[in-house]
PDB file of C-alpha atoms and ligand atoms in Angstrom:
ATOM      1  CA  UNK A   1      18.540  34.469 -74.380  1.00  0.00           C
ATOM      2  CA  UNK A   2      18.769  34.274 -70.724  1.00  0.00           C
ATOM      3  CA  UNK A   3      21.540  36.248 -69.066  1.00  0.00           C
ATOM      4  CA  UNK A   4      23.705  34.416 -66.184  1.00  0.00           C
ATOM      5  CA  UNK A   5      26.590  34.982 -64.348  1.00  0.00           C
ATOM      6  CA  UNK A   6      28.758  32.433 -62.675  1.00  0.00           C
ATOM      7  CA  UNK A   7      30.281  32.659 -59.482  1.00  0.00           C
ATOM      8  CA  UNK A   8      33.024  30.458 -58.051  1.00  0.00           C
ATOM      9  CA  UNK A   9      35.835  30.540 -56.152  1.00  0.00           C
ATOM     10  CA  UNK A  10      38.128  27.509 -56.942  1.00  0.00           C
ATOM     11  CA  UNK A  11      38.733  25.261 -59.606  1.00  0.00           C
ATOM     12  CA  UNK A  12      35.967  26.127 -62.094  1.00  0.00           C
ATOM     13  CA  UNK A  13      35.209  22.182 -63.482  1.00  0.00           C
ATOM     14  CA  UNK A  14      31.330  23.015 -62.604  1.00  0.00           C
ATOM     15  CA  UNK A  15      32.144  26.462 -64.371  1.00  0.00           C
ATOM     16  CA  UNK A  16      33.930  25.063 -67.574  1.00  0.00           C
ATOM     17  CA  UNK A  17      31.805  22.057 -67.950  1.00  0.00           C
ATOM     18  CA  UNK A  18      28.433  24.662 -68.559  1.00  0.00           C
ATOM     19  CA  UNK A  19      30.092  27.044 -70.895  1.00  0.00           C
ATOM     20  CA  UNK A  20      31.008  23.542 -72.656  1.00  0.00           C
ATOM     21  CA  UNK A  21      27.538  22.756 -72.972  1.00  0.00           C
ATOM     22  CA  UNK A  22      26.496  26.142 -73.600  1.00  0.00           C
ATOM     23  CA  UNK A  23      29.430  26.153 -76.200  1.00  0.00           C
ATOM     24  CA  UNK A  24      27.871  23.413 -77.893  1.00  0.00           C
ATOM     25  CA  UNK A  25      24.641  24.288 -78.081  1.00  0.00           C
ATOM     26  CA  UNK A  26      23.337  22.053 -75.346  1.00  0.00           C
ATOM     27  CA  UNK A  27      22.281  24.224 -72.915  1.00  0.00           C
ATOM     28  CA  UNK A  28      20.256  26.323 -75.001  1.00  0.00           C
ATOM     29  CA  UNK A  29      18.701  30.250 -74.938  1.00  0.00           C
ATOM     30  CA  UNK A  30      21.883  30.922 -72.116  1.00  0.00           C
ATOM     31  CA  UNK A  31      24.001  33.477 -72.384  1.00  0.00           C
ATOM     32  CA  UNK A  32      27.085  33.645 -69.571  1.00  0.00           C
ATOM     33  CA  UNK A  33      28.070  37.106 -69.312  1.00  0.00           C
ATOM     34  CA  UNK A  34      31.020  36.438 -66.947  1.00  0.00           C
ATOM     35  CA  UNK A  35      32.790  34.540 -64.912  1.00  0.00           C
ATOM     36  CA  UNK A  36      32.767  36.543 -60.924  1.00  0.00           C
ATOM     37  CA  UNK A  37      35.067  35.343 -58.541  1.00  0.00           C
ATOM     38  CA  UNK A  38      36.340  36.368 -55.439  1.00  0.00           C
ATOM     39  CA  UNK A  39      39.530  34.711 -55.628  1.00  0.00           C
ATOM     40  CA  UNK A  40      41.987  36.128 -57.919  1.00  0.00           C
ATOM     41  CA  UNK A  41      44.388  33.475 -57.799  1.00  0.00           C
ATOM     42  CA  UNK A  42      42.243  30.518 -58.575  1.00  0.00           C
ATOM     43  CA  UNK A  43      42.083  27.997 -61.322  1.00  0.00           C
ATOM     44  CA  UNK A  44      38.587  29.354 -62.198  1.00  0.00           C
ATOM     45  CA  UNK A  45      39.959  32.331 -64.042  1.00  0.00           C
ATOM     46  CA  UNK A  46      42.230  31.017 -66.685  1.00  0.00           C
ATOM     47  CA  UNK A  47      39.209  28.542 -67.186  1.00  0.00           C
ATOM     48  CA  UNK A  48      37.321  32.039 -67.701  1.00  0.00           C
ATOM     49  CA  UNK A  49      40.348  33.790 -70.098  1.00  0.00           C
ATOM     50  CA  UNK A  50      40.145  30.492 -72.158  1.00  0.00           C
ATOM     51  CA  UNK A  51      36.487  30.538 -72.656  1.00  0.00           C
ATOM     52  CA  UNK A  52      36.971  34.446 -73.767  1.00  0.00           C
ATOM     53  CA  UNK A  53      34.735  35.496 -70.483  1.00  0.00           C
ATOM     54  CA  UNK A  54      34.829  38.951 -69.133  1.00  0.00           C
ATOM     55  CA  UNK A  55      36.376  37.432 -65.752  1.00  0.00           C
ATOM     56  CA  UNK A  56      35.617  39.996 -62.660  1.00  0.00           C
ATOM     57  CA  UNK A  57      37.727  39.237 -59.938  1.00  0.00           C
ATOM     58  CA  UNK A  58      36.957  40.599 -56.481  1.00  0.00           C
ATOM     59  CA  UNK A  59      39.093  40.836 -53.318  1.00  0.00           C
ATOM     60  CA  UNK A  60      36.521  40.730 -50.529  1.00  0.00           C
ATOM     61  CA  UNK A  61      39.153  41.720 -47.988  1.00  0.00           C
ATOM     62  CA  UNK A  62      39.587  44.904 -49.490  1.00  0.00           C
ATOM     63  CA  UNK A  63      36.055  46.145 -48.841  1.00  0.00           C
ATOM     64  CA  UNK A  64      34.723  47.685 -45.485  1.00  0.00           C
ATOM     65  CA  UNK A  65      32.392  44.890 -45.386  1.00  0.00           C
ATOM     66  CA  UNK A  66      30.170  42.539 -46.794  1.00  0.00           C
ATOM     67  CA  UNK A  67      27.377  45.536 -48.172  1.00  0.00           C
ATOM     68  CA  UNK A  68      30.151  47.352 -49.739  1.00  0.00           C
ATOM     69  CA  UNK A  69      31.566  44.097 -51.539  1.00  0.00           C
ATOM     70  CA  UNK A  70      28.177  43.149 -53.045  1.00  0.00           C
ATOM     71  CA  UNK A  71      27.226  46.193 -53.932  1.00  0.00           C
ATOM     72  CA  UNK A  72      30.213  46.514 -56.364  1.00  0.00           C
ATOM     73  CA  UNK A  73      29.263  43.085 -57.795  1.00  0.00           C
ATOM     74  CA  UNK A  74      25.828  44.103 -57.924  1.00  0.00           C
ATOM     75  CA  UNK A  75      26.993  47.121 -60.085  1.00  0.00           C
ATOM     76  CA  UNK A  76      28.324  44.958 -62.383  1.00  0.00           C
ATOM     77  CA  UNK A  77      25.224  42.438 -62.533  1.00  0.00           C
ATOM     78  CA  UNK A  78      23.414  45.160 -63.563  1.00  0.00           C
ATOM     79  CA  UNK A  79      25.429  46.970 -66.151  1.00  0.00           C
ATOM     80  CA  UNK A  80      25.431  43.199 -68.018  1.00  0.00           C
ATOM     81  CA  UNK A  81      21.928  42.501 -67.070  1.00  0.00           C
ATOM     82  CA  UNK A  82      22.468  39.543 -65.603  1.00  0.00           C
ATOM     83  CA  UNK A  83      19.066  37.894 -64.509  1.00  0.00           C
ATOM     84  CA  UNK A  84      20.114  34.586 -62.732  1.00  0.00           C
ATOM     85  CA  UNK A  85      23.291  33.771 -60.490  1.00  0.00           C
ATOM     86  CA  UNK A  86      24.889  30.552 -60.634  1.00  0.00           C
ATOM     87  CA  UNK A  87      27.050  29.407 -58.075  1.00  0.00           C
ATOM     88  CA  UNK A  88      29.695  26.682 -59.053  1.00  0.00           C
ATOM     89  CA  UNK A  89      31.888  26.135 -56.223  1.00  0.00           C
ATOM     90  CA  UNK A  90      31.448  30.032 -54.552  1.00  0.00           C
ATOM     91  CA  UNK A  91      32.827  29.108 -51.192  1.00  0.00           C
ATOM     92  CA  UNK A  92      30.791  32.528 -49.317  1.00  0.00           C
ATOM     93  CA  UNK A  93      27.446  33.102 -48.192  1.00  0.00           C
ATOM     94  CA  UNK A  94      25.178  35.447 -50.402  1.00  0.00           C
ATOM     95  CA  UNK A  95      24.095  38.704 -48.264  1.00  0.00           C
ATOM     96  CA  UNK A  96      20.859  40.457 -48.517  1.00  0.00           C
ATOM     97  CA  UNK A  97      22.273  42.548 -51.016  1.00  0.00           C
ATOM     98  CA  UNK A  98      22.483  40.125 -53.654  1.00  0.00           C
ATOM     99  CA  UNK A  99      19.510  38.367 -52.193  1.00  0.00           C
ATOM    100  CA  UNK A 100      17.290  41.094 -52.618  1.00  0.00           C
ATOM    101  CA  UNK A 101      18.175  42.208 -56.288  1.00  0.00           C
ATOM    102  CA  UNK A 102      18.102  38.261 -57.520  1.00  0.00           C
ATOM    103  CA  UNK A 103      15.515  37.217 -55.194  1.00  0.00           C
ATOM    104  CA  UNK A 104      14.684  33.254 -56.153  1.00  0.00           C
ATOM    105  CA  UNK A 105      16.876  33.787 -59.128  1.00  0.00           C
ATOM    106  CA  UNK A 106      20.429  32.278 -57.056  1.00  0.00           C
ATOM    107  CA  UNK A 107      21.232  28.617 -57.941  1.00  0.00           C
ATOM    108  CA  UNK A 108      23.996  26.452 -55.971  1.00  0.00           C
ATOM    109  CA  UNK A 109      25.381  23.337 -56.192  1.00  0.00           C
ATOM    110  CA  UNK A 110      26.707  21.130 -53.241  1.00  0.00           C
ATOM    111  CA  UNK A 111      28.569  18.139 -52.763  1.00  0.00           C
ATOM    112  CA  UNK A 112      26.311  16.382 -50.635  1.00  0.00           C
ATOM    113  CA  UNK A 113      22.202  15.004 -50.090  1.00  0.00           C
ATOM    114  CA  UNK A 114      21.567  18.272 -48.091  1.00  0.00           C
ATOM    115  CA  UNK A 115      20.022  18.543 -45.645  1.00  0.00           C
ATOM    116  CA  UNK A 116      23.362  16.536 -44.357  1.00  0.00           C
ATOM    117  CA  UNK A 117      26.437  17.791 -44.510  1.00  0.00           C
ATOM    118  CA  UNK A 118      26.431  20.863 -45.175  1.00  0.00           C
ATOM    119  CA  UNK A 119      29.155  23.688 -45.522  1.00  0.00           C
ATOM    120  CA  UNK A 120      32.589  22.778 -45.944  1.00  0.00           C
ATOM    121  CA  UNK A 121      34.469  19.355 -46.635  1.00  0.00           C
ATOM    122  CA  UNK A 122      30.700  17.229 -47.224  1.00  0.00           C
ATOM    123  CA  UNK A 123      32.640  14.714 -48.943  1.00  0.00           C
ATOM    124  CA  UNK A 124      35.126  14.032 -45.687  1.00  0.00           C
ATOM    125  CA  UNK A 125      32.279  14.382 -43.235  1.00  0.00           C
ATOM    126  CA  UNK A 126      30.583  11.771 -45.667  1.00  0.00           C
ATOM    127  CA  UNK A 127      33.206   9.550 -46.121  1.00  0.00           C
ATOM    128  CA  UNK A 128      34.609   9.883 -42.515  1.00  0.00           C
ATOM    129  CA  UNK A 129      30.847   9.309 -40.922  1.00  0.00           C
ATOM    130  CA  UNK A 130      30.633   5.912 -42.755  1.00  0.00           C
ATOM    131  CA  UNK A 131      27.657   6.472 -45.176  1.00  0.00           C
ATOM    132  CA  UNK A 132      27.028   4.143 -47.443  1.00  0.00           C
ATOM    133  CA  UNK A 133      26.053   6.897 -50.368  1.00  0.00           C
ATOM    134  CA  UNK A 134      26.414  10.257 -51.141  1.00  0.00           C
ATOM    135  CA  UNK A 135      25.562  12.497 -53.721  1.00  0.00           C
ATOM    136  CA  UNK A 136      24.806  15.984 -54.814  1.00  0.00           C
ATOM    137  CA  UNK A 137      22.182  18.814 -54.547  1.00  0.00           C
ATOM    138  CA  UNK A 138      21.303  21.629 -56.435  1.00  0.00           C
ATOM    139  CA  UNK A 139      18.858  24.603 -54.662  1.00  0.00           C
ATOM    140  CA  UNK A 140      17.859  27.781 -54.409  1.00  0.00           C
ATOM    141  CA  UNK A 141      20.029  30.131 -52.241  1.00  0.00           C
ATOM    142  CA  UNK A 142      18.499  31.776 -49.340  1.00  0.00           C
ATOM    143  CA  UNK A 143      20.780  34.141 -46.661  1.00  0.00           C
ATOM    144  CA  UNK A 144      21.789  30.032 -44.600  1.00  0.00           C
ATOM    145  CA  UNK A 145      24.921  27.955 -45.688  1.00  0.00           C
ATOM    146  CA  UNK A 146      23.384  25.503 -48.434  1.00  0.00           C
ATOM    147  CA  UNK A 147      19.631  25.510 -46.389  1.00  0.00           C
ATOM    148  CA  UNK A 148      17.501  27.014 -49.251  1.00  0.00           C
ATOM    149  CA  UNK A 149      14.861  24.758 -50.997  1.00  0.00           C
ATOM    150  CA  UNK A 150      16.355  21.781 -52.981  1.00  0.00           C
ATOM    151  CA  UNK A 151      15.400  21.372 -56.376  1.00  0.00           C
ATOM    152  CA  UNK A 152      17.108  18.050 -57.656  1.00  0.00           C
ATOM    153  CA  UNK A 153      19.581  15.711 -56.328  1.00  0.00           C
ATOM    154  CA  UNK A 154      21.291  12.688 -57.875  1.00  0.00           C
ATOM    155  CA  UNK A 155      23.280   9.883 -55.825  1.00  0.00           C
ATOM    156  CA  UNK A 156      26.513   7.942 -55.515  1.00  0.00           C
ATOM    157  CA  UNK A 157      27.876   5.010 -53.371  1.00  0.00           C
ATOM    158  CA  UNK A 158      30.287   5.099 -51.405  1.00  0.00           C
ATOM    159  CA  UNK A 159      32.814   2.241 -51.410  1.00  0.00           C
ATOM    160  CA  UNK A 160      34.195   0.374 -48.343  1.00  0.00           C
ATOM    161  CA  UNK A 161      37.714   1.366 -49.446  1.00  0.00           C
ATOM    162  CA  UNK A 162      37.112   4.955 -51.330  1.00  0.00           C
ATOM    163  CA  UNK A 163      39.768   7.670 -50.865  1.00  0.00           C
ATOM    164  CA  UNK A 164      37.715  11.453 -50.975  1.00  0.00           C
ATOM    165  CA  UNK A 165      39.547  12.065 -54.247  1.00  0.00           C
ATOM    166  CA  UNK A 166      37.994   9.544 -56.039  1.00  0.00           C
ATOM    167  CA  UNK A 167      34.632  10.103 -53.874  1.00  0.00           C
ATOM    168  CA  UNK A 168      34.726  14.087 -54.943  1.00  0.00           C
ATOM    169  CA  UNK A 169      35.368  12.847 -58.727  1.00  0.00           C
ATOM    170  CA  UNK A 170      32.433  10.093 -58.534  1.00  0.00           C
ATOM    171  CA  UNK A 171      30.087  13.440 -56.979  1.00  0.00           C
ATOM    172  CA  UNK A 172      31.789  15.883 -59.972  1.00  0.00           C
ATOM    173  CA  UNK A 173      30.664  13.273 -62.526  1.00  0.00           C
ATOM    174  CA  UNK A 174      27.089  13.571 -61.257  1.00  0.00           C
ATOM    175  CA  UNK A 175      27.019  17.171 -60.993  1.00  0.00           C
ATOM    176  CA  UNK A 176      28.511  17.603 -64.587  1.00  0.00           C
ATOM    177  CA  UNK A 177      25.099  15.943 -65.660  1.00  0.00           C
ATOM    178  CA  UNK A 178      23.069  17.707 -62.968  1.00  0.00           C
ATOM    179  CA  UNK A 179      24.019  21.255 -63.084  1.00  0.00           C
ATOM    180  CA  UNK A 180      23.134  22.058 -66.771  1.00  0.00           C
ATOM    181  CA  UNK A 181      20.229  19.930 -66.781  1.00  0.00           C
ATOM    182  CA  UNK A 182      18.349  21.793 -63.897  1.00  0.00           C
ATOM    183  CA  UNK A 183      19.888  25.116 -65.316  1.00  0.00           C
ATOM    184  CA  UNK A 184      18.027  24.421 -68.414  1.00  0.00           C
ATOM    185  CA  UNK A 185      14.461  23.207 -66.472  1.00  0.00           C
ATOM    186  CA  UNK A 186      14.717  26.244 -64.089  1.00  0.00           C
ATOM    187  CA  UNK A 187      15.966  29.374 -65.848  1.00  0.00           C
ATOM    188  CA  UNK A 188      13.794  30.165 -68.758  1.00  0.00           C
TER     189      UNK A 188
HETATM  190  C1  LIG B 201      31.671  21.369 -56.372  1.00  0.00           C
HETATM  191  O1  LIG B 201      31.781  20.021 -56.040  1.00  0.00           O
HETATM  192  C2  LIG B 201      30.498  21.997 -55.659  1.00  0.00           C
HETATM  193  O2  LIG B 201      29.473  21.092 -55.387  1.00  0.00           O
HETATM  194  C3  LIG B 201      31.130  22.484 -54.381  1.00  0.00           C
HETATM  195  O3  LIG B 201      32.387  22.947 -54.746  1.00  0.00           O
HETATM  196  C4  LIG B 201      32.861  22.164 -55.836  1.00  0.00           C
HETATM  197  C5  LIG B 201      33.436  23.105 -56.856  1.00  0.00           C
HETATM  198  O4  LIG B 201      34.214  22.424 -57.767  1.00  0.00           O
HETATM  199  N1  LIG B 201      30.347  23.512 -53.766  1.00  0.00           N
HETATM  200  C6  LIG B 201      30.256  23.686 -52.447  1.00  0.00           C
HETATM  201  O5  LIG B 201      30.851  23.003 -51.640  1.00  0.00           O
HETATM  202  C7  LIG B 201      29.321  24.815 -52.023  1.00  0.00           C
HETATM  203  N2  LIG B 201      29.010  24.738 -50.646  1.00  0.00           N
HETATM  204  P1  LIG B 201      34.665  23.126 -59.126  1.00  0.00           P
HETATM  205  O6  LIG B 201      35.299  24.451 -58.742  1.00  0.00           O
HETATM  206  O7  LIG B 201      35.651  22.183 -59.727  1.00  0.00           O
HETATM  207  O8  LIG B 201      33.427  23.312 -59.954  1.00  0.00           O
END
């Protein structure tokens, strides 16, 4: 078995739809140790309570600064010797110290065919700059917003008359098939 973690920060679909996989026996030799989130109020961590996750919930804010904040999670990784990160909607950039310890060993998932659009709202920018498709990317994290090296990406269209809700559930369907899939080719 593989040790993960998962990080994210908002609604947790990404997050729920692997420990449904993993849950079935799907995703095999994966073990999620915990959900990690640095937003205490999301959706993410009922999702986490219902899966019966350890769910470790962080409050940036409260820290000095960025080293002190991932050197607590980093505590934590270790004591449940965690060996890969998964990122599933974590809206913050990594630091060196998580870098470091898990050092081509961070996964991420964003909504767009990086190297466009990246950071926040890809699906507006996409939408709103008239592309005619869209899609989603998983990669490797390195210390730049979404720049590390790509690893898979699958595409959508985009319609002539598409709202960005039913764009963003048209990219979640393809990264509910993605995700797990290059979870299971990568981490071994
Ligand atoms: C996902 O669409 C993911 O690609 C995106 O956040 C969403 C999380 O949704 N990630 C980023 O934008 C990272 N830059 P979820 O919380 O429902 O899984």
């Amino acid at each position: 078995m593989v040790k993960i973690a998962i990080f994210a920060s908002g609604s947790g679909t990404n997050f729920d739809n692997i420990m449904q996989r993993v849950k079935k026996g799907v995703l095999r030799n994966i073990e999620v140790t915990a959900l990690y989130t640095d937003q205490p109020t999301a959706a993410c961590v009922q999702l986490g309570q219902q899966h019966g996750l350890p769910v470790h919930t962080y409050r940036p804010k409260s820290y000095v600064d960025k080293l002190a904040y991932e050197q607590d999670v980093l505590k934590q990784l270790e004591a449940e010797q965690v060996e890969w990160i998964v990122l599933a909607g974590y809206m913050r950039l990594i630091g060196n110290t998580l870098l470091d310890a898990y050092e081509g060993k961070i996964l991420n998932i964003h909504p767009s065919l990086l190297p466009k659009y990246k950071g926040i709202d890809a699906i507006g920018k996409a939408l709103n700059n008239g592309e005619l498709e869209t899609g989603t990317t998983v990669h490797y994290v390195d210390a730049g917003m979404d720049t590390g090296q790509i690893i898979a990406q699958r595409k959508c269209p985009i319609y002539q008359d598409d709202t960005k809700a039913a764009l963003e559930d048209r990219i979640k369907s393809l990264e509910y098939e993605l995700y797990p899939e290059v979870i299971q080719q990568i981490i071994r």
